Amino acid sequence: MKPETPVVLPQRGPALHERREQIIRAALDHFRHYGYSKTSVADLAKAIGVSSAYVYKFFESKQAIGEAVCSHSLGQIDDALREIALGDKSAADRLRELFSSLLTKSLALFFEERKLHDIAAVAAANHWDSANNHRAALYGILKKVIVDGRESGEFESETPLDEVCMAIASVMTPFSHPLMLEEKTPEQLEERVVVITNLVLRSLVK
């Protein structure tokens, strides 16, 4: 099944309002230190000197704030992968780098920003829009590289494009899914990402 179409996350108040950004910054700080479950809207309101009711003018719920924070963290990964996809290397080299970078950045979130990783895990487990959008972004990034590879003659073009992209996105999942990252050691994941990338590339070459 193809990933969901990206969803524009609900917002209250002007999207670029300084106070909204201030709430997100406070949430990032609190979630990093205390975790999502132990942070309340009242905590965030107190941190920036406003009432909880005022926070609700910008976010309809605590989950909406969590969505914004999660989107911020996952969006940084998406931006880095998108930069790789738009690079001038061969499609094969870009695909190899996508696999490697996805794992590296996902592990960094897991080990260096564990509290934020936990939010991503909640998002994935509960199918938050931020997690769905991350999967949709990854699918689009992969599709860009596969299309480039077909147009340059590097990759075969007989297999339906969506079938190829869905298959590759599926085998990438263990290297990015917050819950699946906990099942293997970094060394095991690093070994597997090389093996799987090689296998994928062999299947794409004419």
Coordinates of C-alpha atoms in Angstrom, one line a residue:
M1 CA 0.0 0.0 0.0
K2 CA 1.3 3.4 -0.9
P3 CA 2.0 5.8 2.0
E4 CA -0.6 8.3 2.9
T5 CA -0.7 11.7 1.3
P6 CA 1.0 14.3 3.6
V7 CA -1.4 15.9 6.0
V8 CA -1.2 19.6 7.0
L9 CA -1.2 19.4 10.7
P10 CA -4.0 21.4 12.4
Q11 CA -3.1 24.8 13.9
R12 CA -4.9 27.5 15.8
G13 CA -3.9 31.1 15.5
P14 CA -1.5 32.5 12.8
A15 CA 0.9 29.8 11.6
L16 CA 3.9 32.1 11.9
H17 CA 2.9 33.8 15.1
E18 CA 5.9 34.3 17.4
R19 CA 4.0 32.9 20.4
R20 CA 3.3 29.6 18.6
E21 CA 6.9 29.2 17.9
Q22 CA 7.7 30.0 21.5
I23 CA 5.3 27.2 22.6
I24 CA 7.1 24.8 20.3
R25 CA 10.5 25.8 21.6
A26 CA 9.3 25.3 25.2
A27 CA 7.9 22.0 24.3
L28 CA 11.1 20.9 22.7
D29 CA 13.0 21.8 25.8
H30 CA 10.6 20.1 28.2
F31 CA 10.2 17.0 26.1
R32 CA 14.0 16.7 25.9
H33 CA 14.3 16.9 29.7
Y34 CA 11.2 15.3 31.0
G35 CA 9.6 13.4 28.2
Y36 CA 6.3 13.7 26.5
S37 CA 4.2 11.8 29.0
K38 CA 5.5 13.8 32.0
T39 CA 5.0 17.2 30.4
S40 CA 1.6 18.9 30.7
V41 CA 0.2 21.9 28.8
A42 CA 0.2 23.7 32.1
D43 CA 4.0 23.1 32.4
L44 CA 4.5 24.7 29.0
A45 CA 2.2 27.6 29.7
K46 CA 4.1 28.3 33.0
A47 CA 7.5 28.1 31.1
I48 CA 6.5 31.0 28.8
G49 CA 4.4 32.9 31.3
V50 CA 0.9 32.4 29.9
S51 CA -2.2 30.5 30.9
S52 CA -3.1 27.0 29.6
A53 CA -6.1 28.5 27.9
Y54 CA -3.8 30.8 26.0
V55 CA -1.8 27.8 24.7
Y56 CA -5.0 26.2 23.5
K57 CA -5.5 29.2 21.2
F58 CA -2.6 27.9 19.1
F59 CA -2.9 24.1 19.7
E60 CA -6.1 22.2 20.2
S61 CA -4.5 19.6 22.5
K62 CA -1.2 18.3 24.0
Q63 CA -1.0 15.8 21.1
A64 CA -1.1 18.7 18.6
I65 CA 2.0 20.1 20.4
G66 CA 3.6 16.7 20.3
E67 CA 2.8 16.5 16.6
A68 CA 4.6 19.9 16.0
V69 CA 7.6 18.8 17.9
C70 CA 7.7 15.4 16.2
S71 CA 7.4 17.0 12.8
H72 CA 10.3 19.3 13.7
S73 CA 12.5 16.3 14.5
L74 CA 11.5 14.1 11.6
G75 CA 11.5 17.1 9.3
Q76 CA 15.2 17.6 9.9
I77 CA 15.8 14.0 8.8
D78 CA 13.6 14.5 5.7
D79 CA 15.4 17.7 4.8
A80 CA 18.8 15.9 5.0
L81 CA 17.6 13.0 2.8
R82 CA 16.0 15.4 0.3
E83 CA 19.3 17.2 -0.1
I84 CA 20.9 13.9 -0.9
A85 CA 18.2 13.0 -3.4
L86 CA 18.7 16.4 -5.2
G87 CA 22.5 16.0 -5.4
D88 CA 24.5 15.5 -8.5
K89 CA 25.9 12.0 -7.7
S90 CA 24.7 8.9 -9.6
A91 CA 21.3 7.5 -8.7
A92 CA 23.0 4.4 -7.3
D93 CA 25.3 6.5 -5.1
R94 CA 22.5 8.6 -3.9
L95 CA 20.4 5.6 -3.0
R96 CA 23.2 4.1 -1.1
E97 CA 23.7 7.4 0.8
L98 CA 20.0 7.6 1.5
F99 CA 20.1 4.2 3.3
S100 CA 23.2 5.1 5.3
S101 CA 22.1 8.6 6.2
L102 CA 18.6 7.4 7.3
L103 CA 20.1 4.9 9.7
T104 CA 22.7 7.4 11.0
K105 CA 20.2 10.1 11.7
S106 CA 17.6 7.8 13.1
L107 CA 20.2 6.3 15.5
A108 CA 21.3 9.9 16.5
L109 CA 17.7 10.7 17.4
F110 CA 17.5 7.4 19.4
F111 CA 20.7 7.8 21.4
E112 CA 21.3 11.6 21.6
E113 CA 17.7 12.8 21.8
R114 CA 16.1 9.8 23.5
K115 CA 13.1 11.8 24.9
L116 CA 12.3 13.1 21.4
H117 CA 12.8 9.6 20.0
D118 CA 10.2 8.4 22.5
I119 CA 7.7 11.0 21.0
A120 CA 8.5 9.6 17.5
A121 CA 7.7 6.1 18.9
V122 CA 4.4 7.3 20.2
A123 CA 3.7 9.0 16.9
A124 CA 4.5 5.8 14.9
A125 CA 2.5 3.5 17.3
N126 CA -0.6 5.8 17.2
H127 CA -0.3 6.7 13.5
W128 CA 0.0 10.4 14.1
D129 CA 0.0 12.6 11.0
S130 CA 3.6 13.6 11.7
A131 CA 4.7 10.0 11.4
N132 CA 2.6 9.4 8.3
N133 CA 4.0 12.6 6.7
H134 CA 7.5 11.3 7.4
R135 CA 6.8 8.1 5.6
A136 CA 5.2 10.0 2.7
A137 CA 8.3 12.2 2.5
L138 CA 10.6 9.2 2.4
Y139 CA 8.5 7.7 -0.4
G140 CA 8.7 10.8 -2.5
I141 CA 12.5 11.1 -1.9
L142 CA 13.0 7.5 -3.0
K143 CA 10.8 8.0 -6.0
K144 CA 12.9 11.0 -7.2
V145 CA 16.1 8.9 -7.1
I146 CA 14.5 5.9 -8.8
V147 CA 13.1 8.0 -11.6
D148 CA 16.5 9.7 -12.1
G149 CA 18.1 6.3 -12.2
R150 CA 15.7 5.1 -14.9
E151 CA 16.1 8.2 -17.0
S152 CA 19.9 8.0 -16.8
G153 CA 19.8 4.3 -17.8
E154 CA 21.3 3.1 -14.5
F155 CA 18.1 1.3 -13.4
E156 CA 15.7 -1.0 -15.1
S157 CA 12.4 0.5 -16.0
E158 CA 10.1 -2.5 -16.6
T159 CA 8.9 -3.0 -13.1
P160 CA 6.1 -0.7 -12.1
L161 CA 7.5 2.4 -10.4
D162 CA 5.2 2.4 -7.4
E163 CA 6.0 -1.3 -6.9
V164 CA 9.7 -0.6 -6.7
C165 CA 9.3 2.4 -4.4
M166 CA 7.0 0.6 -2.0
A167 CA 9.4 -2.4 -1.9
I168 CA 12.4 -0.2 -1.1
A169 CA 10.5 1.9 1.4
S170 CA 9.5 -1.3 3.2
V171 CA 13.1 -2.7 3.5
M172 CA 14.2 0.7 4.8
T173 CA 11.7 0.6 7.7
P174 CA 14.0 -1.3 10.2
F175 CA 16.5 1.5 9.8
S176 CA 14.1 4.3 10.7
H177 CA 11.1 3.0 12.7
P178 CA 11.5 4.2 16.3
L179 CA 10.3 0.9 17.8
M180 CA 12.3 -1.4 15.4
L181 CA 15.5 0.4 16.1
E182 CA 15.3 -0.9 19.6
E183 CA 15.5 -4.6 18.4
K184 CA 19.1 -4.5 17.1
T185 CA 22.4 -3.0 18.2
P186 CA 23.8 -0.2 16.1
E187 CA 26.5 -2.6 14.9
Q188 CA 24.0 -5.1 13.7
L189 CA 22.0 -2.4 11.9
E190 CA 25.0 -0.9 10.3
E191 CA 26.0 -4.3 8.9
R192 CA 22.5 -5.0 7.7
V193 CA 22.0 -1.7 6.0
V194 CA 25.1 -2.4 3.8
V195 CA 23.9 -5.9 2.9
I196 CA 20.3 -4.7 2.1
T197 CA 21.5 -1.7 0.1
N198 CA 23.7 -3.9 -2.0
L199 CA 20.8 -6.3 -2.6
V200 CA 18.4 -3.5 -3.6
L201 CA 20.9 -2.0 -6.0
R202 CA 21.6 -5.4 -7.7
S203 CA 17.8 -5.7 -8.2
L204 CA 17.6 -2.3 -9.8
V205 CA 20.5 -2.6 -12.3
K206 CA 19.7 -3.4 -15.8

